[in-house]
Structure formats: structure tokens, C-alpha cells
Coordinates of C-alpha atoms in Angstrom, one line a residue:
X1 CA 0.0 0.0 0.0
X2 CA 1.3 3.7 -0.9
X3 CA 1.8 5.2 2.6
X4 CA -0.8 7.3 3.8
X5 CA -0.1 11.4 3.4
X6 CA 0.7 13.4 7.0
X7 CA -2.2 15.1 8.6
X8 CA -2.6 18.8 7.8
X9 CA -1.6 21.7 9.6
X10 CA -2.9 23.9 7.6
X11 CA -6.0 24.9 5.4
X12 CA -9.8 25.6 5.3
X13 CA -10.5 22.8 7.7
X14 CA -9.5 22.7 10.9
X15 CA -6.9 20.8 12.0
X16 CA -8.5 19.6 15.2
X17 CA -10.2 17.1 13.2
X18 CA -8.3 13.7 13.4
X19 CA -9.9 12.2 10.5
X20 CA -8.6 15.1 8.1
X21 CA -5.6 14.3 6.2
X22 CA -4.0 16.6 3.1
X23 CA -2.2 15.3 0.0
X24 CA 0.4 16.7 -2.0
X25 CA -0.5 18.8 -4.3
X26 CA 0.0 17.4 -7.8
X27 CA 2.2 19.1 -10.2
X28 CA -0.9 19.4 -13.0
X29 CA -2.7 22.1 -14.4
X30 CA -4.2 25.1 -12.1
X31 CA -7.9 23.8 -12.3
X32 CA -6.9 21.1 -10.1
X33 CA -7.2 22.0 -6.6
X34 CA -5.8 20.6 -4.2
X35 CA -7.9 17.8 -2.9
X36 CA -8.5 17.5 1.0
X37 CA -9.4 14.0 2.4
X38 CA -11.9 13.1 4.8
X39 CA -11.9 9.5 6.0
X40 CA -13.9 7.6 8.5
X41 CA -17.5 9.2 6.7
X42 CA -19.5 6.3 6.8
X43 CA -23.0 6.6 8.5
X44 CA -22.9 3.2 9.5
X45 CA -21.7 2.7 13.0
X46 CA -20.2 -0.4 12.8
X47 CA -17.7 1.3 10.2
X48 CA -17.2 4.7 11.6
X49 CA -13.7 4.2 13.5
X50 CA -12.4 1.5 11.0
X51 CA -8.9 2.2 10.3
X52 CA -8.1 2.8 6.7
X53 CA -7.5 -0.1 4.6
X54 CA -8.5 -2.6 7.6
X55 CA -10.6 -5.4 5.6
X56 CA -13.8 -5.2 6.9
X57 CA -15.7 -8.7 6.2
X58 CA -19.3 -8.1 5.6
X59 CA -19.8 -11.9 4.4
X60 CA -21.6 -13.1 7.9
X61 CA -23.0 -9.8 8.5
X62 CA -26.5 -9.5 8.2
X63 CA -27.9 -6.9 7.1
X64 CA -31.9 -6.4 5.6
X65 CA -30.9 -3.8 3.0
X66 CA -28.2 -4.4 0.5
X67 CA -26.8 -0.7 0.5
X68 CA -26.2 -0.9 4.4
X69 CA -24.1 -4.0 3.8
X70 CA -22.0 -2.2 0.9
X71 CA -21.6 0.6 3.4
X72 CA -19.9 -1.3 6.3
X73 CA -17.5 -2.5 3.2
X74 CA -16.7 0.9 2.6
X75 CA -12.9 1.3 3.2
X76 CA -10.9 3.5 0.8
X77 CA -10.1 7.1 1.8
X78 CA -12.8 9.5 1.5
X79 CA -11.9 11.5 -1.8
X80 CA -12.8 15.4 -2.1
X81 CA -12.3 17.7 -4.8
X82 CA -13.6 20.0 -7.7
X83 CA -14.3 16.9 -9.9
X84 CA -15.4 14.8 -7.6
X85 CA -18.1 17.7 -6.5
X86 CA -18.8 18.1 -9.9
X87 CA -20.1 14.3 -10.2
X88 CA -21.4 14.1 -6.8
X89 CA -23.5 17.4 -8.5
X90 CA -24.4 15.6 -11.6
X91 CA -26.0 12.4 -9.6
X92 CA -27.6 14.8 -7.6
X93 CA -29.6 16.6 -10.4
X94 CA -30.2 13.6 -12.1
X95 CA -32.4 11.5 -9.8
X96 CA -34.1 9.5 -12.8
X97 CA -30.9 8.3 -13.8
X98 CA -29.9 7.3 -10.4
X99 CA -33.2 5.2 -10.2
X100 CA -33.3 3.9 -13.2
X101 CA -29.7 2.5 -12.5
X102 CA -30.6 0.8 -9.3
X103 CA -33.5 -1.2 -10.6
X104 CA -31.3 -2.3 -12.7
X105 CA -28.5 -3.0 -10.3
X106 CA -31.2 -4.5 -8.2
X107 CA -30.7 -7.7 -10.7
X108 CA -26.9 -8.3 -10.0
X109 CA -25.8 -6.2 -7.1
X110 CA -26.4 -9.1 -4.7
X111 CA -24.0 -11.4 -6.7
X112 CA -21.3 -8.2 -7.2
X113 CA -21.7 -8.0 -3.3
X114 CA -21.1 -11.8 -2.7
X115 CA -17.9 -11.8 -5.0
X116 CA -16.3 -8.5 -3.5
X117 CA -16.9 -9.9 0.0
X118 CA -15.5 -13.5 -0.5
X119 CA -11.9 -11.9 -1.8
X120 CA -11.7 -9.3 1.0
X121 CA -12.2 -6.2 -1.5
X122 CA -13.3 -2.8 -0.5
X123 CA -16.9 -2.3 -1.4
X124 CA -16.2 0.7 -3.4
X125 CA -15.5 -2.4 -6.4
X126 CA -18.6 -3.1 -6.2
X127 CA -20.2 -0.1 -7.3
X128 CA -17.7 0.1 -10.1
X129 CA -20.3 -1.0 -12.8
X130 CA -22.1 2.4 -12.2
X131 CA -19.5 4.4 -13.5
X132 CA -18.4 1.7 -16.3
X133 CA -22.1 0.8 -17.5
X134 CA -24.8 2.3 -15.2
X135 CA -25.3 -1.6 -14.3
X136 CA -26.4 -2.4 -18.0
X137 CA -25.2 -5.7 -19.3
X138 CA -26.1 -4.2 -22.8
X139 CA -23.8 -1.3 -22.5
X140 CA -21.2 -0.6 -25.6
X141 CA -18.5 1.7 -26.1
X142 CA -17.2 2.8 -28.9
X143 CA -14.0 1.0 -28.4
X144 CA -16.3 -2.2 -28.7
X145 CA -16.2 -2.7 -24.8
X146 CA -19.0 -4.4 -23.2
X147 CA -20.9 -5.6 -20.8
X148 CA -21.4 -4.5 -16.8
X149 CA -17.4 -4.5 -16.4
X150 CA -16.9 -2.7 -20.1
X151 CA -14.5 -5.6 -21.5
X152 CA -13.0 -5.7 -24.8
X153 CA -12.6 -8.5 -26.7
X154 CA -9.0 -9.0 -26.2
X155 CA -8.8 -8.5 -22.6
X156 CA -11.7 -10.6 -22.0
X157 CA -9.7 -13.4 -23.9
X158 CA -6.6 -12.6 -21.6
X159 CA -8.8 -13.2 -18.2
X160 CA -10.8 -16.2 -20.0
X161 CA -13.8 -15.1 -20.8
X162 CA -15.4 -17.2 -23.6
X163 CA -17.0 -16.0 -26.8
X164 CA -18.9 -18.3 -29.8
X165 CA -21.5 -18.3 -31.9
X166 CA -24.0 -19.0 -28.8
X167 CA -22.8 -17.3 -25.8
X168 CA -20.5 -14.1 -24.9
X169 CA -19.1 -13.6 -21.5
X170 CA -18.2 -10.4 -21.5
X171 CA -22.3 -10.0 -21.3
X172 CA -22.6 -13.0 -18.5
X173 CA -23.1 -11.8 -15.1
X174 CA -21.1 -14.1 -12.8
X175 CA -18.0 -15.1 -15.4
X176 CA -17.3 -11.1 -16.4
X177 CA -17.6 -10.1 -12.4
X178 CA -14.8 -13.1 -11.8
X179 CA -12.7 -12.1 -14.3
X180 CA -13.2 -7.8 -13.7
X181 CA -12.2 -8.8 -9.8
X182 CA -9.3 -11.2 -11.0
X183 CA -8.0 -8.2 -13.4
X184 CA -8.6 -6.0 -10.6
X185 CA -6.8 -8.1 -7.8
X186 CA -3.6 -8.5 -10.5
X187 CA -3.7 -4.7 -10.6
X188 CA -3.8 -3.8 -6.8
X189 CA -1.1 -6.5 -6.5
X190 CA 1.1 -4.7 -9.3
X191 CA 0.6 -0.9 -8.3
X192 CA -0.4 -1.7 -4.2
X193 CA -3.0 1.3 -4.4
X194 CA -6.7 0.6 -5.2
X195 CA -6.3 4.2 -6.6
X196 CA -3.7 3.0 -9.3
X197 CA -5.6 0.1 -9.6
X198 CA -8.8 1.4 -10.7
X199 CA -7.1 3.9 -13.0
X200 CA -4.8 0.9 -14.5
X201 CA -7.9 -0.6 -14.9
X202 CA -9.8 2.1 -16.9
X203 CA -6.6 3.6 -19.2
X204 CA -4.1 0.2 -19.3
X205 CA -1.4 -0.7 -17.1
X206 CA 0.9 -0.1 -19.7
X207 CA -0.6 3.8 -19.7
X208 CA -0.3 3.8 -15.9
X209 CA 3.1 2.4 -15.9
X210 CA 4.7 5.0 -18.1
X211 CA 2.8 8.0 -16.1
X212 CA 4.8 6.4 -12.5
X213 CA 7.9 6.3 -14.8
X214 CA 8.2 9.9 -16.4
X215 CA 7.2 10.8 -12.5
X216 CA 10.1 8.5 -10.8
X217 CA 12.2 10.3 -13.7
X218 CA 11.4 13.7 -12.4
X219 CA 11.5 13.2 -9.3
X220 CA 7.9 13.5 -8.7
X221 CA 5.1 11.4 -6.6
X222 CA 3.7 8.6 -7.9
X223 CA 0.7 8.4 -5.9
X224 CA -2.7 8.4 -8.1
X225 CA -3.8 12.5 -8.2
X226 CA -0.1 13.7 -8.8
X227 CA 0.5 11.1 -12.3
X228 CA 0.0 12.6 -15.9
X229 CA -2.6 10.2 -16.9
X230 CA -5.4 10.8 -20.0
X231 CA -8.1 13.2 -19.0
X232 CA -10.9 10.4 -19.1
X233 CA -8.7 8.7 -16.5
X234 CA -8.4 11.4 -14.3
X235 CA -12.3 12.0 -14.3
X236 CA -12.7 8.5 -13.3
X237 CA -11.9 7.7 -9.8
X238 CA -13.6 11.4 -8.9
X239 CA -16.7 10.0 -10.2
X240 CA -16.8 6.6 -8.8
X241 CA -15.9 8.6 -5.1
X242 CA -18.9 10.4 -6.2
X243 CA -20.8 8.2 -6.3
X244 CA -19.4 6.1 -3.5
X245 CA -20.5 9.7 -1.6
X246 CA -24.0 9.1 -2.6
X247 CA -24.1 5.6 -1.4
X248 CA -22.9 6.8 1.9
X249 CA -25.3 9.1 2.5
X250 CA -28.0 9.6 -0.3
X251 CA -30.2 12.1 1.7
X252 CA -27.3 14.5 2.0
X253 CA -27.8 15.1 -1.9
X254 CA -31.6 14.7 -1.6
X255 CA -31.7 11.2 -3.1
X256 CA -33.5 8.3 -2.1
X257 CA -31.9 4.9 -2.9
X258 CA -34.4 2.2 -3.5
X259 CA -34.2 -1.0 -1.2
X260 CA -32.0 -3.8 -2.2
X261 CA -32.4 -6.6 -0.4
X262 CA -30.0 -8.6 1.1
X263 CA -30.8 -11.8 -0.8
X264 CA -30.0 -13.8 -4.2
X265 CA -31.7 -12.5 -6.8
X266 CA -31.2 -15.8 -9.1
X267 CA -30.3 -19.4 -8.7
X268 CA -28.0 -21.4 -11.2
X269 CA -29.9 -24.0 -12.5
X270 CA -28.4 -27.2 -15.0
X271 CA -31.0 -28.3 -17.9
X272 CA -29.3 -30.9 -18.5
X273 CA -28.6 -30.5 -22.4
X274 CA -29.6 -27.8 -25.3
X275 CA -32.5 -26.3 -25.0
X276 CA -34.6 -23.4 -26.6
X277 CA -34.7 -20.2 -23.9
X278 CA -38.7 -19.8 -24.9
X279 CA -38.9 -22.4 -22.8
X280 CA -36.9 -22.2 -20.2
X281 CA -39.4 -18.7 -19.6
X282 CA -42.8 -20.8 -20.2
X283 CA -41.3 -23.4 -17.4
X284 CA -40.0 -20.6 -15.0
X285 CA -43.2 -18.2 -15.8
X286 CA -41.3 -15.8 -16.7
X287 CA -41.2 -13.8 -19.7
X288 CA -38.2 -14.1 -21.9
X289 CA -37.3 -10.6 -21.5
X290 CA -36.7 -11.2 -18.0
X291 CA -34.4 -14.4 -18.7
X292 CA -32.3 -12.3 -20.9
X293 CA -32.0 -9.4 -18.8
X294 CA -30.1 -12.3 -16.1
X295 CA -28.2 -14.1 -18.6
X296 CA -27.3 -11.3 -20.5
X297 CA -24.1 -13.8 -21.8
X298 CA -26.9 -15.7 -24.4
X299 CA -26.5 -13.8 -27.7
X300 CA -29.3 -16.6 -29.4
X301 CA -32.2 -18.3 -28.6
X302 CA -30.7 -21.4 -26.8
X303 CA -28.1 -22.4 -24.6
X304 CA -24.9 -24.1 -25.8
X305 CA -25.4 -27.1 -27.6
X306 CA -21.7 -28.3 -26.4
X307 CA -22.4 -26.9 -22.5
X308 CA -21.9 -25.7 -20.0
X309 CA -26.0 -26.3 -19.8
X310 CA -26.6 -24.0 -17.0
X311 CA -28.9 -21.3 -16.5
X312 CA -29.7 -18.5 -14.2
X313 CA -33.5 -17.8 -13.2
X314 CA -35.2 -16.2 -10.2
X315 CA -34.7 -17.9 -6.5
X316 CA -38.4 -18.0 -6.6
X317 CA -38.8 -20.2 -9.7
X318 CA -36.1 -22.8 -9.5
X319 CA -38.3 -25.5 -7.9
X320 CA -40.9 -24.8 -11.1
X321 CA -38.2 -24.8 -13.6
X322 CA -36.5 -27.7 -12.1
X323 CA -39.9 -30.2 -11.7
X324 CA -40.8 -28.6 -15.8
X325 CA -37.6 -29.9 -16.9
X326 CA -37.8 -33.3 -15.8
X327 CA -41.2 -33.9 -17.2
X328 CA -40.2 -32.0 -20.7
X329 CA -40.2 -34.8 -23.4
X330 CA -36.6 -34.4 -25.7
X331 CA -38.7 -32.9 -28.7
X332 CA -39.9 -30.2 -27.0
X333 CA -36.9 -28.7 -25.6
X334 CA -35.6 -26.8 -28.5
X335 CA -38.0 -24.7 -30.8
X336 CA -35.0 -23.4 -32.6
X337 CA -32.5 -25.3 -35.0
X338 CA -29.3 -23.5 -36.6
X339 CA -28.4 -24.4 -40.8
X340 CA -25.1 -23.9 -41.7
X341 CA -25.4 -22.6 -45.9
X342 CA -23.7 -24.9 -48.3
X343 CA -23.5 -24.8 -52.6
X344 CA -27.0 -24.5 -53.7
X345 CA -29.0 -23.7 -50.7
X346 CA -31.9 -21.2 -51.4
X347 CA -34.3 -19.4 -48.9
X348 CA -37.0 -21.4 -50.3
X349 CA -35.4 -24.3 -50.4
X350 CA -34.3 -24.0 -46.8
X351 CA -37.8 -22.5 -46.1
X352 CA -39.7 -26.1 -47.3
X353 CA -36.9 -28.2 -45.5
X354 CA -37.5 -26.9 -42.3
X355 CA -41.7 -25.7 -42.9
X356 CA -41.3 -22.4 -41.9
X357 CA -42.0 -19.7 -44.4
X358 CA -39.4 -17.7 -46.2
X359 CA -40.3 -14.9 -44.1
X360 CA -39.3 -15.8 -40.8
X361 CA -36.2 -16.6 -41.8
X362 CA -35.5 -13.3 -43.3
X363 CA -37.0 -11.6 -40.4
X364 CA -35.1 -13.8 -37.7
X365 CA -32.0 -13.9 -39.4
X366 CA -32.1 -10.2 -40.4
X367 CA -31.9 -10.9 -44.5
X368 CA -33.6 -8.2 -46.7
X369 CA -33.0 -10.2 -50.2
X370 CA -32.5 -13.6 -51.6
X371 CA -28.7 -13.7 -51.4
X372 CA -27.3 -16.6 -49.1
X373 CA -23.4 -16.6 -48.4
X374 CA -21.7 -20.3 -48.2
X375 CA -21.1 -21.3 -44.8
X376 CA -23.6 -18.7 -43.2
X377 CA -25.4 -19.7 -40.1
X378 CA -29.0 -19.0 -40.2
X379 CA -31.6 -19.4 -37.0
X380 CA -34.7 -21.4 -37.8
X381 CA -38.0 -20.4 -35.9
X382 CA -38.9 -24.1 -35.3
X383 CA -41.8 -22.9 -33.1
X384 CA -43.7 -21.0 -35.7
X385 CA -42.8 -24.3 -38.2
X386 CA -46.0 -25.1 -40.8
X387 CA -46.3 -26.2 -43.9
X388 CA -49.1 -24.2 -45.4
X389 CA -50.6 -22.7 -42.5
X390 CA -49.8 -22.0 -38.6
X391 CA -49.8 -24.5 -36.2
X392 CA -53.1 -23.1 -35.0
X393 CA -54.2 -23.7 -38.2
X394 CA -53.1 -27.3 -38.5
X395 CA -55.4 -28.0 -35.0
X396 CA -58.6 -26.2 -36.1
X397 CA -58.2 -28.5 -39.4
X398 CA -58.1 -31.6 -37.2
X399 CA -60.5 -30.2 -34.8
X400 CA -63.0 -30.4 -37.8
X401 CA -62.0 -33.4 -39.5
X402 CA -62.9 -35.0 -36.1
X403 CA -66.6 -33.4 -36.4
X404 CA -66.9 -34.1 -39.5
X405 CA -66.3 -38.0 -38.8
X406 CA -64.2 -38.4 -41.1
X407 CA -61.8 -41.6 -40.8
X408 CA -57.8 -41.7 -41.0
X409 CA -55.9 -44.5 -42.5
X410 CA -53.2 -45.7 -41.0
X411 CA -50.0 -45.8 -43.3
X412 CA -45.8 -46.5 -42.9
X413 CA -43.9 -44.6 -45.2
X414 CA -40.3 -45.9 -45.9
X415 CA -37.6 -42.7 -46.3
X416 CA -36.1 -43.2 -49.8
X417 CA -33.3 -40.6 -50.9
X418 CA -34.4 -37.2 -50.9
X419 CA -37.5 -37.4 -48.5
X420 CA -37.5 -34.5 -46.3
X421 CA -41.1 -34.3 -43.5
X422 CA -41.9 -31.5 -45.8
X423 CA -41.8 -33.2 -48.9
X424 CA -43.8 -36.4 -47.0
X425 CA -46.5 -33.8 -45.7
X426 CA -46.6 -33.0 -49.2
X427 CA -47.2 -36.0 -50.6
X428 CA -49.7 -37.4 -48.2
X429 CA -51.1 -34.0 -47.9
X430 CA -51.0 -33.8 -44.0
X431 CA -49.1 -31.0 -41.7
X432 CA -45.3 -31.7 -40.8
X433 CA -46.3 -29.6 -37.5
X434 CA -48.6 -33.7 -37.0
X435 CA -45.5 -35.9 -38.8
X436 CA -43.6 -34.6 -36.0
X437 CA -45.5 -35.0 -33.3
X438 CA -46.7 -39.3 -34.6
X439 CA -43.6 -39.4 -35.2
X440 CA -41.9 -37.6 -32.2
X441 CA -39.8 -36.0 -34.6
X442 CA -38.4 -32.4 -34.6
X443 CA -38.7 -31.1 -38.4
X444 CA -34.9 -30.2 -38.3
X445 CA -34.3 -34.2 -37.8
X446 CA -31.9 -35.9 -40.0
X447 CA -34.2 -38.3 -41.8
X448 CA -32.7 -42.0 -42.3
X449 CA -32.8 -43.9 -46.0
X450 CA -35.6 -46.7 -44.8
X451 CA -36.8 -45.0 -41.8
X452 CA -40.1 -45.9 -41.1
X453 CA -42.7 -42.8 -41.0
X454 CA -46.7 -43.3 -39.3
X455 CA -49.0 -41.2 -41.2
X456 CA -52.4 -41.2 -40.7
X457 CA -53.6 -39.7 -43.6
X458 CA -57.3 -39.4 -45.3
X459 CA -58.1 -42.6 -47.7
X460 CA -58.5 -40.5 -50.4
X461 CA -54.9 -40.4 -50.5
X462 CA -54.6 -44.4 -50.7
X463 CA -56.4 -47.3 -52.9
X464 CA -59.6 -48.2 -51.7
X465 CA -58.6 -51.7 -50.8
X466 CA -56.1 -50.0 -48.3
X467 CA -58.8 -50.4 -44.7
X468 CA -55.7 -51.1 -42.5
X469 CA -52.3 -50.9 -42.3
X470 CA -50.2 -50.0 -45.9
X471 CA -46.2 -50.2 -46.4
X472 CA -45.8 -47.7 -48.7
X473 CA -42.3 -49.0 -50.7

């Protein structure tokens, strides 16, 4: 740790004040003043006389509200100064914002909390994702960082976050807040100042690194607020202490911090295998919106087909989701299939293999023509599949064939080369939406050569002597 600057003698507070201290004034332009530091201003009792940079473990602690737990975690120096009144300001006249950042941070602050606490880190880390992202999973910078710890691609690789066709963890709750706190750990242990840290962490460490240098070179300080760093660097540890100011003590700036409780938010649970998100919502009775907005890290509409087949849903649901699993035949857990374009593949084409209609896959897949590329991954809506006519469609059909009385002959249809359940539907003139289900049979389903397929189809499709069962070779 950088040692900790002598108390002040001198200045516009008084010195009879043990918990004032004064740094050195940094050799930087006139605007910046120089800052006087307050420590010990936490409302919470239990924290008030903690010595700075004491751990303070909050992890058996328990507390109803979230924010009084993050407050007795408190532990870096209190920070004044010009820009951190600025932003203490700004959050001040901007109570929307505030709000709307909280119910947002409602979702994950729990799990940020549990993380922070279990590696001993001051609480302040916690409420880094207000200053990075305003606790938005779906926040992106224009230097393509993302996420609720603002990763780029090629540091997310470096502390092993995974990205695919399926799944981005820069966007996934728990693996980015591992890997932000084991980036942010390697940095405290490099620099020894959660000051340094945080700015290492915003600019580089390279960035940092040369600003301690050309300091060292000179002669100079190397604590945090006497380095030459970039200007958005310097504005970012004032705002975070301004906002670590509000947290403190919201009323002082005529803001009102909604509850948080002190409680999981969401469970992990493992389905086992693939399966379509749609339904993990309609099993947890949830709306899908709400599953995304936990598991942010899903950039389709499925889980991994390779794994890890985990997902994360509300405390409150995991017993339905869990029993709806187990009782979910294999057809029915994916209503989504993914076709890879190869020589010759056409949207109609694809369209009649799959029946689905050309224009859900343009609309899914985002395609405003006919051109295909080789090799291009499209997303087939398996749950609004038909052949001629929705699903809905296909039961009202039934529905009146049954009224009408009329009968259904039962016949086995042998796969020969080129059979897809489209073309069969065809054929026998029934729905692939009811191949699939007398068949238990997804219509993305390989089709074997001699694969037996029960139709029951009207017996004005077959001879009259056909009463029972047919082969149809």
C-alpha cells in the first residue's frame, strides 16, 4: 500500500479534526485544486472508526438492505475535490438516472456484493459497474467494450472469458464479475493502491506504468492524483468517489436509494442438455425478456449445444423450472434449429426443408433479399414451423376433421433418398407440425434412407382396398 499522506496543519479545515488528512499537491494544471481527504464518513456505525485499509468482512453480517451492507464494506479514503463535486452534482440533479440505474442494479448487485466480500475487497468495487455501464449488461463503447465491467474482446480473452457463436461472456453476469475482480486483484497487487488500480484498470497498465515512470524520472510522486494520466482517466476515480459519496449518505444530496435486499436474486440451474430459452421462460413463468436481462451472456435463442448447460433464473422459480424440466419430453426442448449454408442452398429451399415460411427466416436472421453466403449460419424459428398454415391452423383442421367423422388410415412410409417431412407432408397431404408429433420428430431431424414414418392420412390419399395398415415402398 502507498503510505498514507501526514495530517494537515494547515487549510480551510480545521486541524483539530483527526480524521482530516491533506495530499500533495500534484504538479498538473491550475484547475486542479488541491484535494482535501476526509476518511472515517460512513454513517454506519459499525464502520465509523475502521482504520483505513483494515478489511472489513461483511460476508456473515446480516444486514436487511443491500446498501447498508455495501456501506460497512466501505474502506478507501474518503476523496474530495472539484471533480469529484462536480459528479457528486451531476448524480444529484439527475435523480431519474440514479433510479433507473438501481432497478437495474437490483438484478446483480447481490451477486457483485457476494464476489467483492469472499476476496476481501473494498466495497467501493462493487459499485464500479455504475461508473463503467450504469449496471447495463447491454452497454457498448465505442472502443467495442461491453458488458457490466466494459471488456473488450482482447482483454476478456486474456482473463478467459469465452465467446462463440452461442454465448458471450463479457455479457454473463457471474463469469465477467470473476474475471473484472481477478483483473482487478492482478492490478492492486502490481501498483499496491486501489487508486492506481482502478485507473490501470480504466486507461491500461501499460498507460499507468509509463505515467509512474516519467514521475520516478522527475523526481515526482507517484501516488494516483499527482501522475499525468489521459483526462478520461483522471475523471474516473472522482466520479466513482462520487458516487461512493451518494451511497454513503444519499439524503445529504436529496436522493432516495431504492431498497436492495440482502438476498439472491437468481439461482444457477443445470437443464441438462440444449434447449430453446422460450422455454426455459414458459417453465419458470417468466417472460423471456426477463431471462435475458439475467443471462445477458446468451447472444441466441438457446443455450450451448456443447455446454456448460446451465442457467440462471429467479430464487423464486427454480423449484418450477427444475420439476418442468424433468417432465419435458426431448422434442420439446428446443424450438430453434441452426443451418449452416452450403453450394445451392436457397431461402426457399431452406424455407420447405424446415416448414417455416421464407419470411421468418428473413426476419429472424435479419436478410432483406434472396442472397445466401456459403457457410452462413442461419436461425430457424422451429416454433412457428407449418407447412401451409400455422400450427393453429393445423389443430382447427383436425378439430374439424374429427366433427366431420371423417376416418384416417393408418399408413408407414419408408424414407427413400431425398425425403425431407416436408416433402412427405406433401405428398400425403398432412401437416409436418402432426409428422412430428406421430412421429416424435423435430422437423430439423436428419431423416434416415428406410426410416419408417406413421402417417395417418385421409383414404383419399390411398387405394380403396387399403382399410388397415399399408407399407408404402
Amino acid at each position: 500500500m502507498a503510505p498514507l499522506p501526514q495530517l494537515a496543519s494547515s487549510g480551510s479545515v480545521p486541524p483539530s479534526d483527526p480524521n482530516t488528512i491533506k495530499t500533495e499537491i500534484p504538479r498538473k494544471a491550475a484547475a486542479h485544486a488541491p484535494a482535501v481527504v476526509k476518511v472515517g464518513e460512513c454513517p454506519v456505525p459499525a464502520v465509523s472508526n475502521t482504520p483505513i485499509g483494515r478489511a472489513v468482512n461483511t460476508s456473515d453480517i446480516k444486514y436487511t438492505n443491500l446498501w447498508n451492507r455495501i456501506r460497512a464494506g466501505l474502506r478507501l479514503p474518503h476523496m474530495e475535490g472539484p471533480l469529484v463535486t462536480r459528479y457528486e452534482q451531476w448524480f444529484a440533479s439527475n435523480p431519474q438516472y440514479v433510479d433507473n440505474m438501481v432497478q437495474r442494479a437490483n438484478l446483480y448487485l447481490y451477486q457483485i456484493v457476494q464476489d467483492v466480500s469472499k476476496r476481501n475487497m473494498p466495497m467501493e468495487i462493487a459499485l464500479l459497474p455504475a461508473i463503467e455501464s450504469a449496471y447495463s449488461p447491454d452497454a457498448y463503447s465505442r472502443s467495442a467494450a461491453i458488458g457490466l465491467w466494459q471488456f473488450e474482446p482482447s482483454t476478456g480473452r486474456i482473463w478467459g472469458l469465452k465467446n462463440n457463436w452461442w454465448y458471450n461472456g463479457e455479457r454473463d453476469i457471474i463469469a465477467s464479475t470473476n474475471a473484472a475482480l481477478d483483473f482487478l486483484q492482478s492490478l492492486h497487487n502490481q501498483f499496491h493502491s486501489w487508486n492506481l488500480a482502478l485507473a490501470a484498470y480504466n486507461a491500461g497498465q501499460g498507460t499507468v506504468e509509463m505515467a509512474i515512470a516519467h514521475n520516478q524520472a522527475l523526481g515526482l510522486g507517484t501516488h494516483y492524483r499527482e501522475l499525468r494520466l489521459p483526462l478520461q482517466t483522471e475523471h474516473y476515480v472522482p466520479k466513482l468517489m462520487a458516487f461512493v459519496n451518494i451511497v454513503r449518505d444519499p439524503a445529504k444530496f436529496g436522493l432516495t436509494l431504492r431498497a436492495i435486499p440482502n438476498s439472491p436474486y437468481f439461482v444457477r440451474v443445470n437443464t441438462g442438455s440444449q434447449v430453446d430459452l422460450s422455454v426455459i421462460a414458459r417453465l419458470a413463468d417468466m417472460s423471456l425478456k426477463q431471462l435475458y436481462a439475467i443471462n445477458p451472456g446468451f447472444t441466441h435463442w438457446a443455450t450451448a449445444p456443447n455446454g456448460p448447460h446451465t442457467i440462471l433464473v429467479p430464487v423464486a422459480t427454480k423449484a418450477a423450472l427444475i420439476e418442468g424440466l424433468s417432465q419435458l419430453p426431448p422434442q420439446d426442448r428446443m424450438q430453434w434449429a441452426r443451418h449452416r449454408v452450403v453450394p445451392g442452398d436457397t431461402l426457399y429451399g431452406i424455407a420447405g426443408e424446415y416448414g417455416v415460411s421464407v419470411a421468418s427466416i428473413r426476419s429472424t436472421n435479419h436478410i432483406y433479399g434472396d442472397l445466401l453466403r456459403v457457410g452462413q449460419s442461419l436461425l430457424i424459428p422451429m416454433a412457428g414451423r407449418l407447412l401451409v398454415v400455422s400450427r393453429h391452423s393445423a389443430a382447427r383442421t383436425e378439430v374439424a376433421l374429427a366433427r366431420s367423422g371423417m376416418q384416417r388410415v393408418k399408413i408407414i412410409h419408408r424414407v427413400r433418398p431425398g425425403d425431407t417431412l416436408w416433402s412427405i407432408a406433401q405428398r400425403y397431404r398432412v401437416y409436418v407440425s402432426q409428422l412430428e408429433r406421430w412421429n416424435v420428430l423435430n422437423a430439423h431431424d436428419v431423416l434416415r434412407l428406410g426410416q419408417r414414418i406413421l402417417i395417418w392420412a385421409s383414404p383419399a390419399m390411398v387405394p380403396q382396398a387399403m382399410a388397415k395398415t399399408r407399407v408404402a415402398e
